[in-house]
Amino acid sequence: SNDHTNERGAQPARGEQELPYVLIDCIEGKHGVYMDHLEYLKKRFCLITMKEYLENKKILSEKIRAIYMWYHKPVIDEELLQSLPNLKIVSSSGVGIDHLDLKLLSRFGVKLSNTPFVVSTDTADLGMALMLASARRLVEGYQMAVAPDTEYFPANWLGVEVSGATLGIVGMGTIGYKMAQRAKAFEMKILYHNRNQRNKEEESAVGAVYCKKIDDLLQQSDFVMLAVTLTPQTHKLIGKRELELMKPTATLINISRGLVVDQDALVEALQKKVIKAGALDVTYPEPLPRDHPLLKMQNVIITPHIGSATEDTRRVMMREMAESIEAALAGLPVPNEVPL
């Protein structure tokens, strides 16, 4: 229908506030807003899908005041921003903002928010899960246990110890610090490399030792955990040189972004046993092409970018995004605003 006055297609009753118009990509499907989030969102906003918007641009372009960006969709480019003169805010799910052009948003005077804190607990849990699964060869072990031709379990089928091992955390933000708290319970030795050193209390609470140079961390760690933001400075932060500094018995775990690692160098390092194993929640592209060498390797575990993928977290994420939109439209300070 062309009558987009509100969700029911009827004029709002006198005295009833019209809900603010918010652009979303779509509902359900691969990248769509979840069905069970709709009730909450529709109480607050009049949701317009990209399809509806493109079909009714004339009427809708003036009305849309926010974009609800769920899993990097809809894609925001200059053309879209040009066509939305009253856009106040883009609210993006998750913590990474490498899919957005910050200069462009700033030029159009549009605010940006994300959901950094809600994702950190789940992502740290997944980092732990990947480290344990890789160390104890969980995926290979499962395959052996269920394979139709398995007659016995070999006694010399061994993993590596996690407790007491050295964990090197690259990027000691919220996620990195939560990783350290979990690793402390495993009695691991914890090294970390970060732009800024954490204060002494935070360090001693988890028993973490600061490495000013990443090289020192790489040379000493049994597990290297990447938990940095993807920026021009961290793009391919781990390349051939860094992998060669790592112990041949070491495992690389990436819960940040695929592009923090030079993937070709990683493939080579794993093939040539420069390092022992890899455990990756992120790659580039995602998913990898089905013939990619990483998919064939016994010493690699790959998960489908599920760092923050739990029902509870996604619901909190959705609510935080809605709150940021409401604050921006009311002219109030925006929670989780990203400075542009």
Short mmCIF file of C-alpha atoms in Angstrom, two decimals:
data_model
loop_
_atom_site.label_atom_id
_atom_site.label_comp_id
_atom_site.label_asym_id
_atom_site.label_seq_id
_atom_site.Cartn_x
_atom_site.Cartn_y
_atom_site.Cartn_z
CA SER A 1 0.00 0.00 0.00
CA ASN A 2 1.14 3.55 -0.62
CA ASP A 3 -0.48 4.73 2.59
CA HIS A 4 2.46 4.56 4.99
CA THR A 5 0.98 6.82 7.65
CA ASN A 6 1.50 4.11 10.25
CA GLU A 7 1.76 0.34 10.54
CA ARG A 8 -1.98 -0.22 10.26
CA GLY A 9 -2.26 1.90 7.15
CA ALA A 10 -4.79 4.12 8.93
CA GLN A 11 -4.38 7.79 9.84
CA PRO A 12 -3.23 8.16 13.46
CA ALA A 13 -6.15 9.06 15.74
CA ARG A 14 -6.28 12.65 16.90
CA GLY A 15 -3.85 13.09 19.77
CA GLU A 16 -2.02 9.86 18.95
CA GLN A 17 1.62 10.61 18.13
CA GLU A 18 2.72 9.31 14.78
CA LEU A 19 5.59 6.86 15.30
CA PRO A 20 8.97 7.90 13.88
CA TYR A 21 9.83 6.32 10.53
CA VAL A 22 12.84 4.01 10.66
CA LEU A 23 14.44 2.36 7.63
CA ILE A 24 15.38 -1.34 7.92
CA ASP A 25 16.70 -3.72 5.29
CA CYS A 26 14.00 -6.40 5.50
CA ILE A 27 12.24 -8.71 7.93
CA GLU A 28 13.46 -12.29 8.44
CA GLY A 29 15.52 -13.94 5.69
CA LYS A 30 19.32 -13.92 5.63
CA HIS A 31 19.97 -10.48 7.12
CA GLY A 32 16.49 -9.44 8.18
CA VAL A 33 15.23 -8.14 11.50
CA TYR A 34 14.22 -11.14 13.65
CA MET A 35 10.49 -11.93 13.84
CA ASP A 36 10.56 -12.02 17.63
CA HIS A 37 12.05 -8.52 17.80
CA LEU A 38 9.27 -6.99 15.74
CA GLU A 39 6.70 -6.47 18.48
CA TYR A 40 9.15 -4.42 20.54
CA LEU A 41 10.28 -2.34 17.56
CA LYS A 42 6.81 -1.75 16.11
CA LYS A 43 5.59 -0.27 19.40
CA ARG A 44 8.22 2.43 18.98
CA PHE A 45 8.75 2.91 15.27
CA CYS A 46 7.06 2.73 11.95
CA LEU A 47 9.43 0.29 10.21
CA ILE A 48 10.00 0.80 6.50
CA THR A 49 11.84 -1.92 4.54
CA MET A 50 14.27 -1.02 1.75
CA LYS A 51 11.81 -2.49 -0.75
CA GLU A 52 8.96 -0.27 0.49
CA TYR A 53 11.26 2.73 0.55
CA LEU A 54 12.41 2.24 -3.05
CA GLU A 55 8.80 1.82 -4.20
CA ASN A 56 7.58 4.97 -2.37
CA LYS A 57 10.67 7.18 -2.33
CA LYS A 58 8.73 10.39 -2.98
CA ILE A 59 6.57 10.05 0.12
CA LEU A 60 9.05 8.34 2.40
CA SER A 61 12.38 10.09 1.85
CA GLU A 62 11.34 13.15 3.91
CA LYS A 63 9.83 10.99 6.66
CA ILE A 64 12.66 8.59 7.48
CA ARG A 65 14.61 9.83 10.50
CA ALA A 66 16.72 6.82 11.44
CA ILE A 67 18.30 3.71 9.96
CA TYR A 68 18.24 0.50 11.98
CA MET A 69 21.28 -1.35 10.63
CA TRP A 70 21.00 -5.02 11.51
CA TYR A 71 24.09 -7.04 10.57
CA HIS A 72 25.53 -4.45 8.18
CA LYS A 73 22.28 -4.07 6.22
CA PRO A 74 20.96 -1.91 4.61
CA VAL A 75 24.20 -0.83 2.93
CA ILE A 76 24.66 2.90 3.44
CA ASP A 77 26.18 4.89 0.59
CA GLU A 78 26.23 8.50 -0.51
CA GLU A 79 23.18 8.05 -2.72
CA LEU A 80 21.05 6.77 0.17
CA LEU A 81 22.19 9.54 2.52
CA GLN A 82 21.53 12.13 -0.19
CA SER A 83 17.95 10.88 -0.50
CA LEU A 84 17.17 11.07 3.25
CA PRO A 85 17.27 14.77 4.20
CA ASN A 86 15.84 14.27 7.71
CA LEU A 87 18.03 11.34 8.75
CA LYS A 88 19.37 11.88 12.28
CA ILE A 89 21.03 8.59 13.23
CA VAL A 90 22.33 5.25 12.01
CA SER A 91 22.06 2.63 14.74
CA SER A 92 24.35 -0.30 13.93
CA SER A 93 24.25 -3.71 15.62
CA GLY A 94 27.37 -5.23 17.15
CA VAL A 95 30.60 -3.45 17.92
CA GLY A 96 32.57 -3.37 14.63
CA ILE A 97 32.00 -0.30 12.45
CA ASP A 98 34.42 -1.22 9.65
CA HIS A 99 31.42 -1.60 7.29
CA LEU A 100 30.59 2.11 7.58
CA ASP A 101 32.11 5.22 6.03
CA LEU A 102 32.46 7.47 9.07
CA LYS A 103 33.61 10.51 7.09
CA LEU A 104 30.53 10.23 4.90
CA LEU A 105 28.16 10.06 7.87
CA SER A 106 29.89 13.00 9.48
CA ARG A 107 29.61 15.04 6.26
CA PHE A 108 25.85 14.49 6.26
CA GLY A 109 25.64 15.37 9.97
CA VAL A 110 24.27 11.94 10.85
CA LYS A 111 25.00 10.42 14.25
CA LEU A 112 26.17 6.82 14.65
CA SER A 113 25.64 4.36 17.50
CA ASN A 114 26.68 0.71 17.99
CA THR A 115 26.27 -1.89 20.76
CA PRO A 116 29.78 -2.50 22.10
CA PHE A 117 29.26 -3.73 25.64
CA VAL A 118 26.49 -6.23 25.14
CA VAL A 119 28.56 -8.36 22.75
CA SER A 120 31.62 -8.69 24.93
CA THR A 121 30.59 -11.49 27.32
CA ASP A 122 29.38 -13.81 24.57
CA THR A 123 32.39 -13.08 22.38
CA ALA A 124 34.80 -13.81 25.24
CA ASP A 125 32.93 -17.07 25.88
CA LEU A 126 33.33 -18.01 22.23
CA GLY A 127 37.05 -17.14 22.32
CA MET A 128 37.38 -19.51 25.26
CA ALA A 129 35.36 -22.20 23.44
CA LEU A 130 37.57 -21.92 20.34
CA MET A 131 40.75 -22.11 22.42
CA LEU A 132 39.56 -25.19 24.29
CA ALA A 133 38.15 -26.88 21.18
CA SER A 134 41.37 -26.32 19.26
CA ALA A 135 43.68 -27.35 22.10
CA ARG A 136 41.73 -30.54 22.79
CA ARG A 137 41.04 -31.25 19.08
CA LEU A 138 37.32 -31.36 19.74
CA VAL A 139 36.13 -31.22 16.13
CA GLU A 140 38.56 -33.91 14.91
CA GLY A 141 37.74 -35.98 17.99
CA TYR A 142 34.04 -35.75 17.30
CA GLN A 143 34.57 -36.82 13.70
CA MET A 144 36.61 -39.82 14.85
CA ALA A 145 34.06 -40.78 17.51
CA VAL A 146 31.16 -40.83 15.03
CA ALA A 147 32.96 -42.07 11.89
CA PRO A 148 31.44 -45.34 10.56
CA ASP A 149 34.85 -47.03 10.21
CA THR A 150 36.18 -46.26 13.72
CA GLU A 151 37.06 -49.53 15.49
CA TYR A 152 39.03 -48.22 18.45
CA PHE A 153 40.17 -44.89 19.94
CA PRO A 154 43.96 -44.53 19.57
CA ALA A 155 45.72 -44.00 22.89
CA ASN A 156 48.28 -41.65 21.35
CA TRP A 157 45.68 -39.18 20.08
CA LEU A 158 46.69 -36.10 22.07
CA GLY A 159 45.91 -32.44 22.39
CA VAL A 160 47.74 -29.69 24.25
CA GLU A 161 47.19 -28.46 27.79
CA VAL A 162 45.33 -25.20 28.35
CA SER A 163 45.73 -24.87 32.12
CA GLY A 164 49.05 -23.27 32.98
CA ALA A 165 49.73 -22.34 29.32
CA THR A 166 50.50 -18.77 28.23
CA LEU A 167 47.71 -16.77 26.59
CA GLY A 168 48.66 -13.66 24.63
CA ILE A 169 45.73 -11.29 24.18
CA VAL A 170 46.10 -8.75 21.37
CA GLY A 171 43.64 -5.96 22.08
CA MET A 172 42.72 -5.51 25.74
CA GLY A 173 39.36 -3.77 25.38
CA THR A 174 36.16 -5.05 26.96
CA ILE A 175 36.33 -8.40 25.15
CA GLY A 176 40.06 -8.87 25.72
CA TYR A 177 39.67 -8.15 29.41
CA LYS A 178 36.79 -10.62 29.76
CA MET A 179 38.98 -13.21 28.02
CA ALA A 180 41.65 -12.56 30.65
CA GLN A 181 39.14 -13.02 33.49
CA ARG A 182 38.14 -16.41 32.06
CA ALA A 183 41.73 -17.47 31.39
CA LYS A 184 42.67 -16.62 34.98
CA ALA A 185 40.28 -19.35 36.16
CA PHE A 186 42.25 -21.76 33.94
CA GLU A 187 45.43 -20.64 35.72
CA MET A 188 46.90 -19.40 32.46
CA LYS A 189 49.78 -16.94 32.29
CA ILE A 190 48.36 -13.85 30.61
CA LEU A 191 50.26 -11.42 28.40
CA TYR A 192 48.57 -8.59 26.53
CA HIS A 193 49.41 -6.03 23.90
CA ASN A 194 47.23 -2.93 23.57
CA ARG A 195 47.57 0.68 22.42
CA ASN A 196 47.34 1.73 26.06
CA GLN A 197 48.43 -0.13 29.13
CA ARG A 198 45.59 -0.95 31.54
CA ASN A 199 45.88 0.41 35.09
CA LYS A 200 47.68 -1.62 37.74
CA GLU A 201 44.48 -2.68 39.55
CA GLU A 202 42.95 -4.08 36.35
CA GLU A 203 46.19 -5.87 35.50
CA SER A 204 46.62 -7.47 38.89
CA ALA A 205 42.94 -8.48 39.10
CA VAL A 206 43.56 -10.92 36.22
CA GLY A 207 47.33 -11.30 36.59
CA ALA A 208 48.01 -9.84 33.15
CA VAL A 209 51.45 -8.62 32.05
CA TYR A 210 51.69 -5.80 29.49
CA CYS A 211 53.85 -6.24 26.37
CA LYS A 212 54.62 -2.88 24.81
CA LYS A 213 55.85 -4.68 21.67
CA ILE A 214 53.60 -7.25 20.01
CA ASP A 215 56.73 -9.25 19.12
CA ASP A 216 57.40 -10.10 22.77
CA LEU A 217 53.87 -11.43 23.17
CA LEU A 218 54.03 -13.50 19.98
CA GLN A 219 57.33 -15.14 20.95
CA GLN A 220 56.11 -16.25 24.39
CA SER A 221 52.46 -17.24 23.88
CA ASP A 222 51.04 -20.74 23.48
CA PHE A 223 47.73 -19.22 22.38
CA VAL A 224 47.45 -15.85 20.64
CA MET A 225 43.95 -14.36 20.89
CA LEU A 226 43.05 -11.50 18.54
CA ALA A 227 40.44 -9.17 20.03
CA VAL A 228 41.25 -5.85 18.34
CA THR A 229 38.99 -3.51 16.39
CA LEU A 230 39.61 -3.52 12.63
CA THR A 231 41.17 -0.18 11.72
CA PRO A 232 43.79 0.84 9.13
CA GLN A 233 46.37 0.21 11.92
CA THR A 234 45.18 -3.35 12.61
CA HIS A 235 44.55 -4.34 8.98
CA LYS A 236 46.67 -7.49 8.42
CA LEU A 237 48.30 -6.91 11.80
CA ILE A 238 49.27 -10.60 11.80
CA GLY A 239 51.23 -11.43 8.65
CA LYS A 240 54.10 -13.69 7.62
CA ARG A 241 56.61 -11.97 9.93
CA GLU A 242 54.35 -12.16 12.99
CA LEU A 243 53.42 -15.80 12.37
CA GLU A 244 57.12 -16.70 12.13
CA LEU A 245 57.70 -15.09 15.53
CA MET A 246 55.12 -17.43 17.09
CA LYS A 247 56.09 -20.78 18.61
CA PRO A 248 55.70 -23.79 16.30
CA THR A 249 53.45 -25.23 19.04
CA ALA A 250 51.24 -22.12 19.18
CA THR A 251 47.61 -21.62 18.15
CA LEU A 252 46.17 -18.43 16.63
CA ILE A 253 42.58 -17.59 17.63
CA ASN A 254 40.71 -14.79 15.88
CA ILE A 255 37.45 -13.43 17.32
CA SER A 256 37.85 -9.91 15.89
CA ARG A 257 37.68 -9.48 12.11
CA GLY A 258 39.06 -11.61 9.29
CA LEU A 259 41.15 -8.79 7.85
CA VAL A 260 43.22 -8.47 11.04
CA VAL A 261 45.08 -11.54 9.70
CA ASP A 262 46.82 -11.92 6.35
CA GLN A 263 44.89 -15.04 5.38
CA ASP A 264 47.28 -16.24 2.68
CA ALA A 265 50.19 -16.00 5.12
CA LEU A 266 48.12 -17.94 7.66
CA VAL A 267 47.39 -20.74 5.19
CA GLU A 268 51.09 -21.04 4.41
CA ALA A 269 52.09 -20.96 8.10
CA LEU A 270 49.62 -23.74 8.91
CA GLN A 271 50.67 -25.86 5.93
CA LYS A 272 54.36 -25.49 6.73
CA LYS A 273 53.79 -26.04 10.48
CA VAL A 274 55.18 -22.59 11.30
CA ILE A 275 52.37 -22.58 13.88
CA LYS A 276 50.38 -25.53 15.18
CA ALA A 277 46.74 -24.56 14.66
CA GLY A 278 44.17 -21.88 13.93
CA ALA A 279 40.71 -21.25 15.41
CA LEU A 280 38.74 -18.59 13.57
CA ASP A 281 35.30 -17.10 14.13
CA VAL A 282 36.01 -14.62 11.34
CA THR A 283 37.49 -14.85 7.84
CA TYR A 284 37.41 -12.83 4.63
CA PRO A 285 35.19 -13.18 2.81
CA GLU A 286 32.47 -14.74 4.99
CA PRO A 287 31.74 -17.50 4.20
CA LEU A 288 35.01 -18.51 2.52
CA PRO A 289 34.78 -19.88 -1.04
CA ARG A 290 33.99 -23.59 -0.73
CA ASP A 291 37.34 -24.61 -2.25
CA HIS A 292 39.42 -22.48 0.16
CA PRO A 293 42.43 -24.34 1.62
CA LEU A 294 41.53 -23.35 5.22
CA LEU A 295 38.37 -25.46 4.92
CA LYS A 296 40.37 -28.63 4.26
CA MET A 297 42.82 -28.38 7.14
CA GLN A 298 42.64 -30.72 10.12
CA ASN A 299 44.36 -28.17 12.37
CA VAL A 300 41.83 -25.39 11.74
CA ILE A 301 38.45 -24.77 13.36
CA ILE A 302 36.16 -22.23 11.70
CA THR A 303 32.86 -20.98 13.10
CA PRO A 304 30.38 -18.75 11.19
CA HIS A 305 31.04 -15.36 12.90
CA ILE A 306 28.93 -16.24 15.95
CA GLY A 307 30.83 -14.24 18.58
CA SER A 308 27.72 -12.49 19.87
CA ALA A 309 25.15 -14.97 18.58
CA THR A 310 22.99 -15.87 21.55
CA GLU A 311 19.29 -15.09 21.83
CA ASP A 312 19.69 -13.03 24.99
CA THR A 313 22.47 -10.89 23.58
CA ARG A 314 20.70 -10.23 20.27
CA ARG A 315 17.60 -9.09 22.16
CA VAL A 316 19.58 -6.70 24.37
CA MET A 317 21.36 -5.48 21.23
CA MET A 318 18.04 -4.72 19.54
CA ARG A 319 16.77 -2.83 22.61
CA GLU A 320 19.97 -0.78 22.86
CA MET A 321 19.70 0.13 19.19
CA ALA A 322 16.10 1.24 19.69
CA GLU A 323 17.09 3.33 22.74
CA SER A 324 19.86 5.05 20.78
CA ILE A 325 17.40 5.93 18.01
CA GLU A 326 14.83 7.28 20.48
CA ALA A 327 17.46 9.38 22.24
CA ALA A 328 18.77 10.85 18.98
CA LEU A 329 15.27 11.71 17.76
CA ALA A 330 14.43 13.34 21.10
CA GLY A 331 17.63 15.41 20.94
CA LEU A 332 19.03 13.65 24.03
CA PRO A 333 22.57 12.31 24.50
CA VAL A 334 22.84 9.09 22.51
CA PRO A 335 23.90 6.01 24.47
CA ASN A 336 26.80 4.19 22.75
CA GLU A 337 27.32 7.02 20.30
CA VAL A 338 30.39 6.54 18.10
CA PRO A 339 32.34 9.80 17.79
CA LEU A 340 32.73 10.75 14.12
#
